[in-house]
mmCIF file of C-alpha atoms in Angstrom:
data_model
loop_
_atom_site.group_PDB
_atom_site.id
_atom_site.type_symbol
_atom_site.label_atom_id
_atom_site.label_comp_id
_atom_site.label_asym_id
_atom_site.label_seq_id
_atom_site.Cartn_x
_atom_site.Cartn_y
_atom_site.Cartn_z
ATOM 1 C CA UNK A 1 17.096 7.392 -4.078
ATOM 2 C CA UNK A 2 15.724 10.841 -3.608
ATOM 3 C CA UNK A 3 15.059 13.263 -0.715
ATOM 4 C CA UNK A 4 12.119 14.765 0.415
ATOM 5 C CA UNK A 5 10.371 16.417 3.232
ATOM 6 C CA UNK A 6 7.573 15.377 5.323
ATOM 7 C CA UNK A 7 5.093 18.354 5.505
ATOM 8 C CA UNK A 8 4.456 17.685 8.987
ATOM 9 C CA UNK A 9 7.727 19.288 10.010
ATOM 10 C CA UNK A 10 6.081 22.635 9.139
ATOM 11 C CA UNK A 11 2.487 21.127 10.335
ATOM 12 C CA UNK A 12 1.215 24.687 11.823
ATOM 13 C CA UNK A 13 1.861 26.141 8.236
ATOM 14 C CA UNK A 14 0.019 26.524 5.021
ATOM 15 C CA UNK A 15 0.952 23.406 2.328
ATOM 16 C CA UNK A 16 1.565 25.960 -0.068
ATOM 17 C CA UNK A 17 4.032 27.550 1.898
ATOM 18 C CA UNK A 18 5.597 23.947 2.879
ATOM 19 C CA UNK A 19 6.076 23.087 -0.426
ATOM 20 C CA UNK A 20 7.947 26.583 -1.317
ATOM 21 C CA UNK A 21 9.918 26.123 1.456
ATOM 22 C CA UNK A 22 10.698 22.579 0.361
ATOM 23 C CA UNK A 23 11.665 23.544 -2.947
ATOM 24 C CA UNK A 24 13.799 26.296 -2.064
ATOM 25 C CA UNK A 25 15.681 23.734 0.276
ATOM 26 C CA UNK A 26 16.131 21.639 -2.496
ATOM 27 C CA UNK A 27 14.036 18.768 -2.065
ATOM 28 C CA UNK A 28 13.145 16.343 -4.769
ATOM 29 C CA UNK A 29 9.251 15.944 -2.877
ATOM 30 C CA UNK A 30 6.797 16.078 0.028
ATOM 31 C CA UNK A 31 5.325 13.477 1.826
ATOM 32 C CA UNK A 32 1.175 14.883 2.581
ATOM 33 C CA UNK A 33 0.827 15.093 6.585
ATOM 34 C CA UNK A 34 -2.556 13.537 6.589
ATOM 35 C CA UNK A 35 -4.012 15.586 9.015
ATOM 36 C CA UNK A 36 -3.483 19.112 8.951
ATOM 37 C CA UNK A 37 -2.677 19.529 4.879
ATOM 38 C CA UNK A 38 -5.664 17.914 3.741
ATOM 39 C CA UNK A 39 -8.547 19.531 4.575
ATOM 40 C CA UNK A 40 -11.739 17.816 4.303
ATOM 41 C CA UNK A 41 -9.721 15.452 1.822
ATOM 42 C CA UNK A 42 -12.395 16.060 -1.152
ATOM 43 C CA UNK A 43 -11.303 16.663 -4.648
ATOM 44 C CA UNK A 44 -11.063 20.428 -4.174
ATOM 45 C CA UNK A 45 -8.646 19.818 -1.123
ATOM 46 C CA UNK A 46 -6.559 17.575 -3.240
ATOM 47 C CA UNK A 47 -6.310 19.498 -5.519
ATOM 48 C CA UNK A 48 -4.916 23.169 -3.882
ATOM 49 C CA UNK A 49 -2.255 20.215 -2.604
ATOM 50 C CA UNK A 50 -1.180 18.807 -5.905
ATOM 51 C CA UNK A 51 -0.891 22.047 -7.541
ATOM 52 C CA UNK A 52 1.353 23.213 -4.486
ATOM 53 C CA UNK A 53 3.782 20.586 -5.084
ATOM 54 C CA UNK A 54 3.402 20.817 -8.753
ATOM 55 C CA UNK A 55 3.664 24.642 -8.938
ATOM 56 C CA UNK A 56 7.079 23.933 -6.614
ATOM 57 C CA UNK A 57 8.385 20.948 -9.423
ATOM 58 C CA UNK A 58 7.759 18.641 -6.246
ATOM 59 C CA UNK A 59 6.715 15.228 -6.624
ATOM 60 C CA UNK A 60 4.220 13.826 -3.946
ATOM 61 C CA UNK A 61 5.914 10.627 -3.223
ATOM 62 C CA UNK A 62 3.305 9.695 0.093
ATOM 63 C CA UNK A 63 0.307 10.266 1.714
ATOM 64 C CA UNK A 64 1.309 10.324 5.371
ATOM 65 C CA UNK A 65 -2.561 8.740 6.129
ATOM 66 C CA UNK A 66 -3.386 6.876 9.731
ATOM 67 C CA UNK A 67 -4.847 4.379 8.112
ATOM 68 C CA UNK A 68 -4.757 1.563 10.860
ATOM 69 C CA UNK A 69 -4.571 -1.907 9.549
ATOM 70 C CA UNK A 70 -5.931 -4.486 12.379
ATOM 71 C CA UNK A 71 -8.374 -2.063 14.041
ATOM 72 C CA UNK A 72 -12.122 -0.736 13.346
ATOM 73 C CA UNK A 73 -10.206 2.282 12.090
ATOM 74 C CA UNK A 74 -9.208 0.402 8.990
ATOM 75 C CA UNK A 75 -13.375 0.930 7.509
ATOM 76 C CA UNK A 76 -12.024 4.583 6.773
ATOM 77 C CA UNK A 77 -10.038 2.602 3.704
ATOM 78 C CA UNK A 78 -11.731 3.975 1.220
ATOM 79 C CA UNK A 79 -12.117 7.165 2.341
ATOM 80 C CA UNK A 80 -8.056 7.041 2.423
ATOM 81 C CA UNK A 81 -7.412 5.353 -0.909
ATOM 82 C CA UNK A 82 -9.363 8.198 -2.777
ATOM 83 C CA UNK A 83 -7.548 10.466 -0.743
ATOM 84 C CA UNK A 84 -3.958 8.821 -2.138
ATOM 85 C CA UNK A 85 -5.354 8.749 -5.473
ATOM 86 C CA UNK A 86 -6.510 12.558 -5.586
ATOM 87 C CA UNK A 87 -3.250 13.354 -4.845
ATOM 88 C CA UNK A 88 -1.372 11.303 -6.725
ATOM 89 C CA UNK A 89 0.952 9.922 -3.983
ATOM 90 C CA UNK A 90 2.898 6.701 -4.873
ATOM 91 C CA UNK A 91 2.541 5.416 -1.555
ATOM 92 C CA UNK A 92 0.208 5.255 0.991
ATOM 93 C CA UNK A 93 1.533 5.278 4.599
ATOM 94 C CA UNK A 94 -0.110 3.050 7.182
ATOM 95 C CA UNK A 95 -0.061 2.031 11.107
ATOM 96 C CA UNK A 96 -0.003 -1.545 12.006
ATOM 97 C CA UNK A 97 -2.784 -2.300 14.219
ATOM 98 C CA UNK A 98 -2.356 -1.023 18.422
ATOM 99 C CA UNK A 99 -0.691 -3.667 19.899
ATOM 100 C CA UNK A 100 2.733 -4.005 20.242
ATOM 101 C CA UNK A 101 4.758 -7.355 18.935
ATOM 102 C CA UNK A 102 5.848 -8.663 22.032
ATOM 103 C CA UNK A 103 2.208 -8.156 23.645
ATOM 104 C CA UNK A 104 0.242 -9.196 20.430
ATOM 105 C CA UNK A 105 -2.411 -11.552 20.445
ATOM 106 C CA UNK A 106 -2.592 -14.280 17.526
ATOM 107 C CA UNK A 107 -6.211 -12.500 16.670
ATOM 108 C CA UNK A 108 -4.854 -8.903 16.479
ATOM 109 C CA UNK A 109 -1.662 -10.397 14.512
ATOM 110 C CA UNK A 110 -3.685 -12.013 12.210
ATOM 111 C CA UNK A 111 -6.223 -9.486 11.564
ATOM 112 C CA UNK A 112 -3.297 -6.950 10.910
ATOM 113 C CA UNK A 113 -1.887 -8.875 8.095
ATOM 114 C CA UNK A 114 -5.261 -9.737 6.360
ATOM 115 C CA UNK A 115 -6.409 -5.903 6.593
ATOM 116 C CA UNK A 116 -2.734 -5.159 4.793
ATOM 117 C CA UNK A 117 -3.082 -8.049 2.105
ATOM 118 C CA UNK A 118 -6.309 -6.533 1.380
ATOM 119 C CA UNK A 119 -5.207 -2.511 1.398
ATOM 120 C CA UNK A 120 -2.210 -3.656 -0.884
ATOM 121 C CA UNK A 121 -4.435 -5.690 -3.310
ATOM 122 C CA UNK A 122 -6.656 -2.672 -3.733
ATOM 123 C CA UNK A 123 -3.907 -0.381 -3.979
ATOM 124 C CA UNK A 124 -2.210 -2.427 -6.877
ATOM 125 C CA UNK A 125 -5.123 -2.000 -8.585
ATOM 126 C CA UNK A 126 -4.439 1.399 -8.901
ATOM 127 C CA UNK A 127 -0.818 1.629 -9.192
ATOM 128 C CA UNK A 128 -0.140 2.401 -5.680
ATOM 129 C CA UNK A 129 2.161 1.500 -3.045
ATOM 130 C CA UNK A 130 1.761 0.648 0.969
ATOM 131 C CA UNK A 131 4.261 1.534 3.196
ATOM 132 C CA UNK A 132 4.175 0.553 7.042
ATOM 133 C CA UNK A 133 5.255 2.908 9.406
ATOM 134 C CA UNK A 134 7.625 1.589 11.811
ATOM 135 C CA UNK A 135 6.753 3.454 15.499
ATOM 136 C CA UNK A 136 6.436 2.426 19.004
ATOM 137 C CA UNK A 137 2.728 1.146 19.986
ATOM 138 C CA UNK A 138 2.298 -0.985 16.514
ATOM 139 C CA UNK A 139 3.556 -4.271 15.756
ATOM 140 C CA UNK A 140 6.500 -3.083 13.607
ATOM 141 C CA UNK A 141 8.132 -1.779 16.987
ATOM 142 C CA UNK A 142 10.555 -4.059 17.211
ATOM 143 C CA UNK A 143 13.223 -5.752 14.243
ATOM 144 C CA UNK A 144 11.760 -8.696 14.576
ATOM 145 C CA UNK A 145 8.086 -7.655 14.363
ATOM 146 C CA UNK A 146 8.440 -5.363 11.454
ATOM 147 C CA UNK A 147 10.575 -8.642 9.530
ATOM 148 C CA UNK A 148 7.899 -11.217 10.144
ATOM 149 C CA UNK A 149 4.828 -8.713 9.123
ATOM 150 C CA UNK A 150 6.370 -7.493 5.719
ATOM 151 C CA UNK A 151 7.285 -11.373 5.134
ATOM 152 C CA UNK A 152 3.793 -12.451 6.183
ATOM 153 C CA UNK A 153 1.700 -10.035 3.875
ATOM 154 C CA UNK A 154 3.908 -11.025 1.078
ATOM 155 C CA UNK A 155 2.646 -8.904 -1.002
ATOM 156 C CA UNK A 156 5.278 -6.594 -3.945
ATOM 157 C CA UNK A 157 3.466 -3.195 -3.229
ATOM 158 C CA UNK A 158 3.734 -3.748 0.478
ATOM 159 C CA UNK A 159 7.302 -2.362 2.012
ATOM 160 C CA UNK A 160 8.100 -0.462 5.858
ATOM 161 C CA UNK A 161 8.307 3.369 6.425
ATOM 162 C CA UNK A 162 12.014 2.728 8.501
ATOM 163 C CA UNK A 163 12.627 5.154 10.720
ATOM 164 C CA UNK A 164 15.398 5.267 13.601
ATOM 165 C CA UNK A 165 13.878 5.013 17.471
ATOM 166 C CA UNK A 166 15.882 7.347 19.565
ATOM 167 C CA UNK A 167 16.029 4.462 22.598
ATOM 168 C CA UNK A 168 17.946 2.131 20.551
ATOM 169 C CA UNK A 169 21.785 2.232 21.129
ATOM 170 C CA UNK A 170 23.502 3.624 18.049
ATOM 171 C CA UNK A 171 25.070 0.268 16.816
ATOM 172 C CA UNK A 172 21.456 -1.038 17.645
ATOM 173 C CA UNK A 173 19.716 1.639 14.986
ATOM 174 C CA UNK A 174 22.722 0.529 12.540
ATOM 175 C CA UNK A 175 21.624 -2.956 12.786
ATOM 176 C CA UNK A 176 17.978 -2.719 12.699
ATOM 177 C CA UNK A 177 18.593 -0.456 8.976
ATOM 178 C CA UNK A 178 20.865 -3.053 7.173
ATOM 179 C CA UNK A 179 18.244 -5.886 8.568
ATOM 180 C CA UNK A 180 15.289 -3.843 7.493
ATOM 181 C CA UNK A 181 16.225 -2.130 4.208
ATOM 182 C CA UNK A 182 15.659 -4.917 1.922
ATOM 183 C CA UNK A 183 11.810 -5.111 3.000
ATOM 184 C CA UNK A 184 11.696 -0.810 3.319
ATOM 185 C CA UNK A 185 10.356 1.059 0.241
ATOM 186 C CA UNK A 186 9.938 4.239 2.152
ATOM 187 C CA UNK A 187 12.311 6.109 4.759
ATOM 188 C CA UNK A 188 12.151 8.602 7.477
ATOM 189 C CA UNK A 189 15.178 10.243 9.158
ATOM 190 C CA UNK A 190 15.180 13.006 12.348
ATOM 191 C CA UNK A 191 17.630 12.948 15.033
ATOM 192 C CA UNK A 192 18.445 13.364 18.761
ATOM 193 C CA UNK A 193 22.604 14.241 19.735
ATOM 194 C CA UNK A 194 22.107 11.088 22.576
ATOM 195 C CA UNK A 195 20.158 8.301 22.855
ATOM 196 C CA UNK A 196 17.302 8.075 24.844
ATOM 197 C CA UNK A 197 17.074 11.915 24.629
ATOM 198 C CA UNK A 198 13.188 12.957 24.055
ATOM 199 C CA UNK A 199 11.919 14.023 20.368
ATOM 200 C CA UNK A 200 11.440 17.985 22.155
ATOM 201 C CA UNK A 201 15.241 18.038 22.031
ATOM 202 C CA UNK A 202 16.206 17.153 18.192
ATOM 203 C CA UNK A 203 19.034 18.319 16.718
ATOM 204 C CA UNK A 204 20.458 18.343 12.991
ATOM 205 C CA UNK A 205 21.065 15.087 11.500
ATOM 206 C CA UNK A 206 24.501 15.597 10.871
ATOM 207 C CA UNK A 207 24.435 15.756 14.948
ATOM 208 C CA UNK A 208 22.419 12.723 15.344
ATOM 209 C CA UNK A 209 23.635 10.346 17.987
ATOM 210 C CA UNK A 210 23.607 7.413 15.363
ATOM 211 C CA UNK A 211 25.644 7.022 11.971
ATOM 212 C CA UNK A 212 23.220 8.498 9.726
ATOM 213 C CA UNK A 213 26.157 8.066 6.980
ATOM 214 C CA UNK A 214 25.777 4.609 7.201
ATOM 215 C CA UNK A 215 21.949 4.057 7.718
ATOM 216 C CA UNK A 216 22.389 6.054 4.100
ATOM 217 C CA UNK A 217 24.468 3.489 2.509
ATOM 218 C CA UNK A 218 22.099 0.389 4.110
ATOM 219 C CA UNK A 219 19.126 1.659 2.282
ATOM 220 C CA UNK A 220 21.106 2.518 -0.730
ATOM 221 C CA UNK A 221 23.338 -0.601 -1.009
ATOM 222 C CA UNK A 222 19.674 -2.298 -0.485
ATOM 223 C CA UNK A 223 18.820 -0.543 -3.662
ATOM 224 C CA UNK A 224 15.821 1.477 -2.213
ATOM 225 C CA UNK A 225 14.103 3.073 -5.097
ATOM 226 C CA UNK A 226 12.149 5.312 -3.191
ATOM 227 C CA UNK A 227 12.516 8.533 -0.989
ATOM 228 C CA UNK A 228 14.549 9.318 2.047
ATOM 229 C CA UNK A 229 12.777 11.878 3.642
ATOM 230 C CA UNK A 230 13.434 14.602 6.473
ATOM 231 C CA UNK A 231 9.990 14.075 9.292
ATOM 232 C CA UNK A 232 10.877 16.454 11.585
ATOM 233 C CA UNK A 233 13.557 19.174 12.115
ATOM 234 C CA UNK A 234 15.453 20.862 15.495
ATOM 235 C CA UNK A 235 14.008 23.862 16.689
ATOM 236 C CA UNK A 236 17.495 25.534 17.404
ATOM 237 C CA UNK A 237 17.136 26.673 14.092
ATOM 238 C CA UNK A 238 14.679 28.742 12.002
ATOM 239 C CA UNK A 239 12.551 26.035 9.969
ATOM 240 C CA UNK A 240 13.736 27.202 6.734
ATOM 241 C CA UNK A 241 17.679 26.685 7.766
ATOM 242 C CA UNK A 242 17.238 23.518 9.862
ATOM 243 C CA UNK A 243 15.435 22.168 6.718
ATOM 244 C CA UNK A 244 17.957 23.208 3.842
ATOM 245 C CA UNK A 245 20.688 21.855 6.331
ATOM 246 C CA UNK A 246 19.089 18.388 6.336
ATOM 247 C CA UNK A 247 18.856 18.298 3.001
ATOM 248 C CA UNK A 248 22.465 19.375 2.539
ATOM 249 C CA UNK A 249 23.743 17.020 4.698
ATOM 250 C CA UNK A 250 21.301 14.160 3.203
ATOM 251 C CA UNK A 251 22.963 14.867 -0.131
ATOM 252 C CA UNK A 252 26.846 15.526 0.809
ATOM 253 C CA UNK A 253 26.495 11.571 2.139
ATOM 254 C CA UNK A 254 24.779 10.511 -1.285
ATOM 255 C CA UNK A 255 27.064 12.523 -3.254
ATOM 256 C CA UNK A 256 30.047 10.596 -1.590
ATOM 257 C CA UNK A 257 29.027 7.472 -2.718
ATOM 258 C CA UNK A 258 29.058 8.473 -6.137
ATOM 259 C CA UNK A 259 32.409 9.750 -5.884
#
C-alpha cells in the first residue's frame, strides 16, 4: 500500500508545481485531476505531466477521468483511454452512470455494467486498470450498490475508488470500508471533525470524525495493492502543511502496523 495525492487538492495550481509539492510532502504518487492538469489531453499535454511526476520520482498511479459508464458521455472512451495511456496511469477512474441505486431503473443498471465490462476489456488490453468512484448521484452511493456493481461486471481489472461520505455515522463509514475493501483497488481519504458537516469545513485527517486508523487497517488487512491517496485537504492550513500532515499521519498509522 502506498500514499499519494490527488492533484485536485491543489486544482488552481500548475501540475508541475503539484507534483513538487507532492514530493516534498513525501508522497509515493499523484493521481491526474482530469480536468484542470490535462490540458487539451494530446500527447504534448501528457507529456509536460509525466515528466512532472517523473522529474519529482512520482509514480502516476490514476487518471482521475469523468468517464461516465451508463450515459452518452461514455462515447468520449477513447478519447479517455489514450489519455490514461499517454500518461501512463495504472488506473483509470470512472463515474457510474447518473442515477442513484435506490432510484435506478433496470435499463440504466444494465447499461452501466455493460459500458464497464466493455471499458475494462479494452483497458486489459493495455495493461490498465478501472476503478469506480464511489460518490453520491451514481449507483455506487450506497454499500449495497457499489457490492452488487463490482460483483456484476466481474471483471479482474475492475475494482471501486472507496472513499468515506461525510453523512454516514462514523461506525457506519467503518462498516461500509471492511465490506468494501475486498472489491476496492483504489482509495480516497479527506475528512470533516463531525458528521454531516459540509466538505467547505474539512479538517486534517487525524481530526476526522471517523476512525481513519481503522479504515487503514480494512484496506490493508484486505490486502489492497494499490494507493491510498489524500483528495482534498483543510484550508486552516497552508496547502503545503495540510498536505505533508496528511501524509504524516497516513504513514504513522501504516508504520504501526508494521511494528
Amino acid at each position: 500500500m502506498k500514499l499519494g495525492l490527488c492533484t485536485i487538492a491543489a486544482g488552481n495550481q500548475p501540475i508541475e508545481t503539484v507534483a513538487s509539492i507532492a514530493a516534498d510532502a513525501g508522497y509515493a504518487g499523484i493521481e491526474i485531476w482530469g480536468r484542470g492538469h490535462i490540458g487539451d489531453g494530446s500527447e504534448a499535454a501528457c507529456r509536460s505531466v509525466r515528466e512532472a511526476a517523473r522529474d519529482n520520482d512520482l509514480e502516476i498511479p490514476v487518471y482521475g477521468s469523468y468517464l461516465r459508464p451508463g450515459t452518452d458521455g461514455f462515447d468520449a472512451i477513447d478519447e479517455e483511454l489514450e489519455i490514461a495511456d499517454r500518461l501512463g496511469a495504472s488506473l483509470i477512474r470512472v463515474w457510474a452512470g447518473h442515477e442513484e441505486f435506490q432510484d435506478r431503473s433496470d435499463e440504466h443498471w444494465r447499461r452501466t455494467i455493460d459500458d464497464l465490462q466493455t471499458l475494462s476489456d479494452r483497458t486489459a488490453e493495455n495493461g490498465i486498470g478501472v476503478t469506480v468512484e464511489k460518490h453520491e448521484g451514481t449507483l455506487t452511493n450506497t454499500q449495497d450498490g457499489a457490492r452488487r456493481l463490482i460483483e456484476a461486471v466481474d471483471r479482474p481489472n475492475c475494482g471501486l475508488n472507496w472513499q468515506p461520505l461525510f453523512g454516514l455515522s462514523p461506525d457506519e463509514v467503518l462498516a461500509e470500508a471492511r465490506e468494501l475493501a475486498p472489491l476496492s483497488n483504489n482509495v480516497h481519504v479527506q475528512a470533516v471533525p463531525e458528521s454531516g458537516r459540509p466538505p467547505d469545513e474539512r479538517c486534517l485527517l487525524e481530526d476526522a470524525f471517523f476512525d481513519v486508523p481503522a479504515v487503514v487497517d480494512a484496506f490493508e488487512e484486505a490486502g489492497l495493492d494499490g494507493y491510498v491517496e489524500v483528495e482534498f485537504v483543510t484550508d486552516d492550513l497552508a496547502f503545503e502543511e495540510a498536505a505533508e500532515r496528511d501524509r504524516e499521519y497516513l504513514e504513522s498509522i501504516l508504520a504501526g502496523r508494521t511494528e
